[in-house]
mmCIF file of C-alpha atoms and ligand atoms in Angstrom:
data_model
loop_
_atom_site.group_PDB
_atom_site.id
_atom_site.type_symbol
_atom_site.label_atom_id
_atom_site.label_comp_id
_atom_site.label_asym_id
_atom_site.label_seq_id
_atom_site.Cartn_x
_atom_site.Cartn_y
_atom_site.Cartn_z
ATOM 1 C CA MET A 1 -18.867 9.489 -16.059
ATOM 2 C CA SER A 2 -16.181 7.192 -17.593
ATOM 3 C CA ARG A 3 -12.704 7.761 -16.354
ATOM 4 C CA ILE A 4 -9.709 8.706 -18.651
ATOM 5 C CA VAL A 5 -7.094 6.176 -17.985
ATOM 6 C CA TYR A 6 -3.410 5.828 -19.162
ATOM 7 C CA ILE A 7 -2.139 2.785 -21.092
ATOM 8 C CA ASN A 8 1.147 2.483 -22.831
ATOM 9 C CA GLY A 9 1.587 6.053 -23.732
ATOM 10 C CA GLU A 10 -2.041 7.048 -24.381
ATOM 11 C CA TYR A 11 -4.830 8.527 -22.459
ATOM 12 C CA MET A 12 -8.318 7.047 -23.329
ATOM 13 C CA PRO A 13 -11.734 6.373 -21.964
ATOM 14 C CA GLU A 14 -11.534 3.362 -19.525
ATOM 15 C CA ASP A 15 -13.756 1.126 -21.696
ATOM 16 C CA GLU A 16 -11.403 1.623 -24.664
ATOM 17 C CA ALA A 17 -8.350 0.521 -22.856
ATOM 18 C CA LYS A 18 -7.296 -3.033 -23.712
ATOM 19 C CA VAL A 19 -4.595 -5.372 -22.333
ATOM 20 C CA SER A 20 -3.759 -8.669 -24.339
ATOM 21 C CA ILE A 21 -4.989 -12.059 -22.974
ATOM 22 C CA PHE A 22 -1.246 -13.029 -23.113
ATOM 23 C CA ASP A 23 -0.062 -10.333 -20.887
ATOM 24 C CA ARG A 24 2.171 -11.683 -18.163
ATOM 25 C CA GLY A 25 0.352 -9.672 -15.540
ATOM 26 C CA PHE A 26 -2.891 -11.461 -16.441
ATOM 27 C CA VAL A 27 -1.546 -14.959 -16.890
ATOM 28 C CA MET A 28 1.311 -15.110 -14.311
ATOM 29 C CA GLY A 29 0.657 -12.290 -11.777
ATOM 30 C CA ASP A 30 4.015 -10.981 -13.296
ATOM 31 C CA ALA A 31 3.537 -7.379 -12.512
ATOM 32 C CA VAL A 32 4.224 -4.626 -9.893
ATOM 33 C CA TYR A 33 2.070 -1.727 -8.718
ATOM 34 C CA GLU A 34 1.966 1.454 -6.654
ATOM 35 C CA VAL A 35 -0.981 3.422 -5.234
ATOM 36 C CA THR A 36 -0.181 7.135 -4.582
ATOM 37 C CA CYS A 37 -2.612 9.028 -2.538
ATOM 38 C CA VAL A 38 -4.103 12.333 -3.885
ATOM 39 C CA LEU A 39 -5.090 14.938 -1.317
ATOM 40 C CA ASP A 40 -6.420 18.392 -2.564
ATOM 41 C CA GLY A 41 -5.626 17.210 -6.152
ATOM 42 C CA LYS A 42 -1.849 16.756 -5.229
ATOM 43 C CA LEU A 43 0.240 13.649 -4.889
ATOM 44 C CA THR A 44 1.430 12.681 -1.349
ATOM 45 C CA ASP A 45 4.725 10.835 -0.780
ATOM 46 C CA PHE A 46 5.358 10.661 -4.623
ATOM 47 C CA GLU A 47 9.127 10.311 -4.402
ATOM 48 C CA GLY A 48 8.796 7.444 -2.165
ATOM 49 C CA HIS A 49 6.400 5.651 -4.400
ATOM 50 C CA VAL A 50 8.479 6.203 -7.500
ATOM 51 C CA ALA A 51 11.564 4.951 -5.752
ATOM 52 C CA ARG A 52 9.877 1.781 -4.469
ATOM 53 C CA LEU A 53 8.482 1.083 -7.957
ATOM 54 C CA GLY A 54 11.995 1.381 -9.403
ATOM 55 C CA ARG A 55 13.091 -1.152 -6.730
ATOM 56 C CA SER A 56 10.343 -3.591 -7.316
ATOM 57 C CA LEU A 57 11.018 -3.504 -11.128
ATOM 58 C CA LYS A 58 14.603 -4.072 -10.585
ATOM 59 C CA GLU A 59 14.150 -6.983 -8.214
ATOM 60 C CA LEU A 60 12.067 -8.682 -10.896
ATOM 61 C CA GLY A 61 14.119 -7.603 -13.909
ATOM 62 C CA ILE A 62 11.217 -5.756 -15.599
ATOM 63 C CA VAL A 63 12.610 -3.086 -17.767
ATOM 64 C CA CYS A 64 10.570 0.069 -17.964
ATOM 65 C CA ASP A 65 12.354 3.187 -19.036
ATOM 66 C CA ILE A 66 9.829 5.768 -17.880
ATOM 67 C CA THR A 67 11.584 8.454 -15.736
ATOM 68 C CA ARG A 68 10.604 9.942 -12.464
ATOM 69 C CA ASP A 69 9.543 13.252 -14.264
ATOM 70 C CA GLU A 70 7.531 11.288 -16.770
ATOM 71 C CA TRP A 71 5.655 9.299 -14.097
ATOM 72 C CA LEU A 72 4.947 12.632 -12.401
ATOM 73 C CA GLU A 73 3.547 14.076 -15.497
ATOM 74 C CA ILE A 74 1.329 10.960 -16.194
ATOM 75 C CA HIS A 75 0.039 11.132 -12.657
ATOM 76 C CA ARG A 76 -0.708 14.849 -12.856
ATOM 77 C CA LYS A 77 -2.316 14.681 -16.195
ATOM 78 C CA LEU A 78 -4.652 11.779 -14.891
ATOM 79 C CA ILE A 79 -5.559 13.915 -11.891
ATOM 80 C CA GLU A 80 -6.407 16.816 -14.025
ATOM 81 C CA LEU A 81 -8.272 14.934 -16.782
ATOM 82 C CA ASN A 82 -10.413 13.277 -14.179
ATOM 83 C CA GLY A 83 -10.769 16.147 -11.813
ATOM 84 C CA LEU A 84 -9.541 14.161 -8.887
ATOM 85 C CA THR A 85 -9.314 15.813 -5.523
ATOM 86 C CA LEU A 86 -9.392 13.092 -3.013
ATOM 87 C CA GLY A 87 -8.322 9.445 -3.804
ATOM 88 C CA GLY A 88 -5.317 7.722 -5.392
ATOM 89 C CA VAL A 89 -3.615 7.007 -8.573
ATOM 90 C CA TYR A 90 -3.143 3.170 -9.368
ATOM 91 C CA LEU A 91 -0.138 2.330 -11.345
ATOM 92 C CA GLN A 92 0.789 -1.137 -12.696
ATOM 93 C CA VAL A 93 3.610 -2.275 -14.772
ATOM 94 C CA SER A 94 3.664 -5.831 -16.088
ATOM 95 C CA ARG A 95 6.328 -7.810 -18.023
ATOM 96 C CA GLY A 96 4.166 -7.310 -21.069
ATOM 97 C CA ASN A 97 2.583 -9.443 -23.707
ATOM 98 C CA ALA A 98 4.530 -12.676 -24.282
ATOM 99 C CA GLY A 99 2.543 -13.658 -27.300
ATOM 100 C CA ASP A 100 1.546 -17.001 -25.768
ATOM 101 C CA ARG A 101 1.468 -18.538 -22.334
ATOM 102 C CA ASP A 102 4.972 -19.598 -21.343
ATOM 103 C CA PHE A 103 6.880 -19.853 -17.965
ATOM 104 C CA HIS A 104 9.957 -18.288 -19.614
ATOM 105 C CA PHE A 105 10.235 -14.530 -19.595
ATOM 106 C CA PRO A 106 9.563 -13.007 -22.926
ATOM 107 C CA PRO A 107 12.587 -12.053 -25.063
ATOM 108 C CA ALA A 108 14.525 -8.836 -24.033
ATOM 109 C CA GLY A 109 13.021 -5.840 -25.718
ATOM 110 C CA THR A 110 9.357 -7.052 -25.178
ATOM 111 C CA PRO A 111 7.662 -3.812 -23.944
ATOM 112 C CA PRO A 112 6.217 -3.687 -20.506
ATOM 113 C CA THR A 113 2.449 -2.967 -20.114
ATOM 114 C CA VAL A 114 2.023 0.186 -18.230
ATOM 115 C CA VAL A 115 -1.447 1.128 -16.931
ATOM 116 C CA LEU A 116 -2.461 3.964 -14.572
ATOM 117 C CA TYR A 117 -5.902 5.050 -13.374
ATOM 118 C CA THR A 118 -7.494 7.396 -10.821
ATOM 119 C CA GLN A 119 -9.666 6.142 -8.057
ATOM 120 C CA GLU A 120 -11.799 8.491 -6.043
ATOM 121 C CA GLN A 121 -12.055 7.868 -2.349
ATOM 122 C CA PRO A 122 -14.511 10.478 -0.939
ATOM 123 C CA HIS A 123 -14.251 9.056 2.598
ATOM 124 C CA MET A 124 -10.536 8.939 2.899
ATOM 125 C CA LEU A 125 -10.415 11.568 5.584
ATOM 126 C CA ASP A 126 -13.380 10.645 7.619
ATOM 127 C CA GLY A 127 -15.830 7.690 7.576
ATOM 128 C CA PRO A 128 -16.839 5.120 10.312
ATOM 129 C CA LYS A 129 -13.372 3.362 10.340
ATOM 130 C CA VAL A 130 -11.593 6.560 11.285
ATOM 131 C CA GLU A 131 -14.237 7.415 13.965
ATOM 132 C CA LYS A 132 -14.645 3.902 15.489
ATOM 133 C CA GLY A 133 -11.315 2.265 14.527
ATOM 134 C CA VAL A 134 -10.912 -1.169 13.030
ATOM 135 C CA LYS A 135 -11.121 -4.683 14.389
ATOM 136 C CA VAL A 136 -8.589 -7.280 13.096
ATOM 137 C CA ILE A 137 -8.223 -11.037 13.176
ATOM 138 C CA SER A 138 -4.950 -12.845 12.990
ATOM 139 C CA VAL A 139 -4.262 -15.403 10.200
ATOM 140 C CA PRO A 140 -1.199 -17.353 9.220
ATOM 141 C CA ASP A 141 1.135 -15.625 6.752
ATOM 142 C CA LEU A 142 0.891 -18.001 3.819
ATOM 143 C CA ARG A 143 2.365 -15.425 1.234
ATOM 144 C CA TRP A 144 5.599 -15.908 -0.777
ATOM 145 C CA HIS A 145 8.813 -14.702 0.866
ATOM 146 C CA ARG A 146 9.486 -11.653 -1.224
ATOM 147 C CA ARG A 147 6.913 -9.445 0.340
ATOM 148 C CA ASP A 148 9.202 -6.441 -0.093
ATOM 149 C CA ILE A 149 8.385 -6.475 -3.747
ATOM 150 C CA LYS A 150 5.065 -4.816 -4.370
ATOM 151 C CA THR A 151 3.656 -7.465 -6.884
ATOM 152 C CA VAL A 152 -0.011 -7.805 -8.002
ATOM 153 C CA GLN A 153 -0.204 -11.245 -6.418
ATOM 154 C CA LEU A 154 -2.769 -10.202 -3.888
ATOM 155 C CA LEU A 155 -5.068 -13.279 -3.876
ATOM 156 C CA TYR A 156 -4.303 -14.292 -0.278
ATOM 157 C CA ALA A 157 -4.604 -10.686 0.957
ATOM 158 C CA SER A 158 -8.003 -10.574 -0.735
ATOM 159 C CA MET A 159 -8.962 -13.886 0.813
ATOM 160 C CA VAL A 160 -8.043 -12.902 4.414
ATOM 161 C CA LYS A 161 -9.981 -9.600 3.949
ATOM 162 C CA MET A 162 -12.946 -11.617 3.003
ATOM 163 C CA GLN A 163 -12.413 -13.944 6.029
ATOM 164 C CA ALA A 164 -12.172 -10.971 8.328
ATOM 165 C CA GLU A 165 -15.404 -9.461 6.953
ATOM 166 C CA ALA A 166 -17.149 -12.852 7.279
ATOM 167 C CA ALA A 167 -16.148 -12.797 10.922
ATOM 168 C CA GLY A 168 -17.706 -9.349 11.342
ATOM 169 C CA LYS A 169 -14.211 -7.735 11.432
ATOM 170 C CA ASP A 170 -12.367 -5.126 9.312
ATOM 171 C CA ASP A 171 -8.947 -6.627 8.443
ATOM 172 C CA ALA A 172 -6.478 -9.317 9.158
ATOM 173 C CA TRP A 173 -2.845 -9.364 10.552
ATOM 174 C CA PHE A 174 -0.531 -11.955 9.157
ATOM 175 C CA VAL A 175 1.398 -14.061 11.647
ATOM 176 C CA GLU A 176 4.531 -15.965 10.900
ATOM 177 C CA ASP A 177 6.709 -18.025 13.322
ATOM 178 C CA GLY A 178 4.646 -16.591 16.260
ATOM 179 C CA PHE A 179 5.152 -12.874 15.229
ATOM 180 C CA VAL A 180 3.048 -10.451 13.434
ATOM 181 C CA THR A 181 4.339 -9.578 9.967
ATOM 182 C CA GLU A 182 1.976 -6.947 8.578
ATOM 183 C CA GLY A 183 -1.607 -6.275 7.867
ATOM 184 C CA SER A 184 -3.288 -7.533 4.788
ATOM 185 C CA SER A 185 -2.644 -4.289 2.976
ATOM 186 C CA ASN A 186 -0.840 -2.164 5.619
ATOM 187 C CA ASN A 187 2.051 -2.028 8.130
ATOM 188 C CA CYS A 188 1.142 -2.418 11.715
ATOM 189 C CA TYR A 189 2.178 -0.868 15.008
ATOM 190 C CA ILE A 190 1.466 -1.201 18.702
ATOM 191 C CA VAL A 191 1.827 1.526 21.344
ATOM 192 C CA LYS A 192 3.225 0.855 24.740
ATOM 193 C CA GLY A 193 3.379 3.905 26.964
ATOM 194 C CA ASN A 194 5.183 6.559 24.769
ATOM 195 C CA THR A 195 6.778 3.996 22.520
ATOM 196 C CA ILE A 196 5.688 2.915 19.124
ATOM 197 C CA ILE A 197 6.706 -0.679 18.151
ATOM 198 C CA THR A 198 6.732 -1.991 14.613
ATOM 199 C CA ARG A 199 8.404 -4.853 12.771
ATOM 200 C CA PRO A 200 11.819 -4.015 11.192
ATOM 201 C CA LEU A 201 12.190 -3.904 7.446
ATOM 202 C CA SER A 202 13.185 -7.212 5.709
ATOM 203 C CA ASN A 203 11.935 -9.321 2.794
ATOM 204 C CA ASP A 204 9.040 -10.393 5.222
ATOM 205 C CA ILE A 205 7.114 -7.137 4.800
ATOM 206 C CA LEU A 206 6.413 -4.453 2.284
ATOM 207 C CA HIS A 207 8.640 -1.356 2.925
ATOM 208 C CA GLY A 208 5.564 0.905 3.365
ATOM 209 C CA ILE A 209 5.969 4.529 2.125
ATOM 210 C CA THR A 210 3.603 5.806 4.820
ATOM 211 C CA ARG A 211 5.611 3.928 7.273
ATOM 212 C CA ALA A 212 8.846 5.710 6.162
ATOM 213 C CA SER A 213 7.195 9.037 6.280
ATOM 214 C CA LEU A 214 5.693 8.370 9.633
ATOM 215 C CA MET A 215 8.998 7.317 11.075
ATOM 216 C CA ARG A 216 10.554 10.573 9.893
ATOM 217 C CA ILE A 217 7.728 12.526 11.319
ATOM 218 C CA CYS A 218 8.068 10.688 14.688
ATOM 219 C CA ALA A 219 11.902 11.303 14.693
ATOM 220 C CA GLU A 220 11.407 15.036 14.042
ATOM 221 C CA ARG A 221 9.156 15.076 17.088
ATOM 222 C CA GLN A 222 11.163 12.859 19.391
ATOM 223 C CA ILE A 223 8.438 10.279 19.427
ATOM 224 C CA LYS A 224 10.206 6.901 20.081
ATOM 225 C CA ILE A 225 9.844 4.124 17.453
ATOM 226 C CA GLU A 226 11.275 0.734 18.332
ATOM 227 C CA GLU A 227 11.699 -1.644 15.355
ATOM 228 C CA ARG A 228 11.298 -5.078 16.707
ATOM 229 C CA LEU A 229 9.047 -8.237 16.392
ATOM 230 C CA PHE A 230 5.881 -8.481 18.417
ATOM 231 C CA THR A 231 3.259 -11.166 18.941
ATOM 232 C CA VAL A 232 -0.540 -10.989 18.918
ATOM 233 C CA GLU A 233 -0.540 -11.550 22.787
ATOM 234 C CA GLU A 234 1.652 -8.469 23.204
ATOM 235 C CA ALA A 235 -0.527 -6.554 20.881
ATOM 236 C CA GLN A 236 -3.564 -7.489 22.968
ATOM 237 C CA GLN A 237 -1.870 -6.103 26.047
ATOM 238 C CA ALA A 238 -0.653 -2.973 24.397
ATOM 239 C CA ASP A 239 -2.165 0.381 25.011
ATOM 240 C CA GLU A 240 -3.023 0.993 21.400
ATOM 241 C CA ALA A 241 -2.476 -0.346 17.935
ATOM 242 C CA PHE A 242 -2.832 1.169 14.417
ATOM 243 C CA TYR A 243 -1.913 0.483 10.772
ATOM 244 C CA THR A 244 -0.531 2.740 7.999
ATOM 245 C CA SER A 245 -0.944 2.698 4.188
ATOM 246 C CA ALA A 246 -1.155 5.261 1.458
ATOM 247 C CA SER A 247 -4.878 5.031 1.187
ATOM 248 C CA SER A 248 -5.671 4.943 4.849
ATOM 249 C CA PHE A 249 -2.915 7.089 6.384
ATOM 250 C CA VAL A 250 -2.742 6.160 10.049
ATOM 251 C CA MET A 251 -5.686 3.978 10.955
ATOM 252 C CA PRO A 252 -6.553 3.177 14.728
ATOM 253 C CA ILE A 253 -6.998 -0.501 15.549
ATOM 254 C CA VAL A 254 -9.383 -1.258 18.481
ATOM 255 C CA GLU A 255 -9.579 -4.879 18.635
ATOM 256 C CA VAL A 256 -7.148 -7.877 17.906
ATOM 257 C CA ASP A 257 -8.670 -11.401 17.894
ATOM 258 C CA GLY A 258 -11.618 -10.434 20.023
ATOM 259 C CA VAL A 259 -9.631 -8.503 22.665
ATOM 260 C CA ALA A 260 -10.392 -4.742 22.889
ATOM 261 C CA LEU A 261 -7.599 -2.181 22.969
ATOM 262 C CA SER A 262 -7.696 1.341 24.359
ATOM 263 C CA GLY A 263 -11.140 0.712 25.729
ATOM 264 C CA GLY A 264 -12.481 -0.261 22.241
ATOM 265 C CA LYS A 265 -11.981 3.319 20.959
ATOM 266 C CA PRO A 266 -9.221 4.905 18.869
ATOM 267 C CA GLY A 267 -6.310 5.652 21.167
ATOM 268 C CA PRO A 268 -4.805 9.198 21.640
ATOM 269 C CA VAL A 269 -1.550 8.330 20.198
ATOM 270 C CA ALA A 270 -3.043 6.857 16.944
ATOM 271 C CA LYS A 271 -5.330 9.872 16.644
ATOM 272 C CA HIS A 272 -2.557 12.296 17.098
ATOM 273 C CA LEU A 273 -0.297 10.600 14.514
ATOM 274 C CA ARG A 274 -3.105 10.430 12.070
ATOM 275 C CA GLU A 275 -3.609 14.165 12.382
ATOM 276 C CA VAL A 276 0.187 14.908 12.114
ATOM 277 C CA TYR A 277 0.766 12.680 9.146
ATOM 278 C CA ILE A 278 -2.219 14.031 7.206
ATOM 279 C CA GLU A 279 -1.007 17.634 7.933
ATOM 280 C CA GLU A 280 2.511 16.885 7.012
ATOM 281 C CA ALA A 281 1.451 15.009 3.791
ATOM 282 C CA ARG A 282 -0.676 17.863 2.693
ATOM 283 C CA LYS A 283 2.298 20.289 3.169
ATOM 284 C CA ALA A 284 4.617 18.095 1.137
ATOM 285 C CA ALA A 285 2.155 17.099 -1.503
ATOM 286 C CA ILE A 286 3.198 17.973 -5.175
HETATM 287 N N1 PMP B 301 1.906 -3.868 3.423
HETATM 288 C C1 PMP B 301 1.182 -4.401 2.388
HETATM 289 C C2 PMP B 301 1.151 -5.748 2.347
HETATM 290 C C3 PMP B 301 0.569 -3.506 1.577
HETATM 291 O O1 PMP B 301 -0.171 -3.982 0.685
HETATM 292 C C4 PMP B 301 0.579 -2.117 1.839
HETATM 293 C C5 PMP B 301 -0.144 -1.089 0.865
HETATM 294 N N2 PMP B 301 0.043 -1.361 -0.383
HETATM 295 C C6 PMP B 301 1.390 -1.677 2.853
HETATM 296 C C7 PMP B 301 2.051 -2.553 3.619
HETATM 297 C C8 PMP B 301 1.547 -0.215 3.042
HETATM 298 O O2 PMP B 301 2.313 0.432 2.122
HETATM 299 P P1 PMP B 301 2.226 2.033 1.672
HETATM 300 O O3 PMP B 301 2.335 2.748 3.045
HETATM 301 O O4 PMP B 301 3.314 2.232 0.851
HETATM 302 O O5 PMP B 301 0.906 2.158 1.102
#
């Protein structure tokens, strides 16, 4: 069955939705995006995603006057039209159709291109990765230095995921100046004793919405989170590791560059945080 998608104010079957070949998102990667998880047909961490979208747009000077309430209405309508219960809503805003290829931004008033669609993910809550945990390799972080802006420039992230899979692993950790920045599409953490360690926020990493929620959840439960840099070697000696993202919640990591963690099985802290996160996300979903 074809999905109903949203494009520039209209809902239509996916094969009828068209974007110009001159669109800045297509030609220049000049676009930002968000992915909001849908659990039981409801949106999780919605406020965080809308707020980060606003920030990404502002940082790049892309003008889009859709309000928070309108975003919510579009998300909800797509969920309803497509009968989505478990998965996510992908949202992308580009600087629009410049009329021709040009490095200069198009004139003020050029409307942005706004596209949203649903994606089913039937195995978001279970599946082999959750059961067995994931194995990661480390790779140099060759991305640009505004990783705090959620742009669609994901080529390097795609390449390292392919590299990890070619090596028989699941994902990659970026390393810069000797320290882990983040995962290819997630924020990462190590666990030492009762303390969770994760890199502090800066322009070096995406300010994960799942990260922010997890930090709040941990604070409410007096679980200690230390925001500081860590190396691959420190991770290899840690008790556990895990990553977070909107589409994977809390995902246990069981191997880093060939070294097994927590006996090669998902660790108790990661498993507990995954349960608590999903429970809280469900409660707060709108
Ligand atoms: N870092 C990167 C590079 C990502 O692509 C993502 C997911 N989009 C994240 C972190 C996690 O962010 P969130 O929890 O908001 O999904």
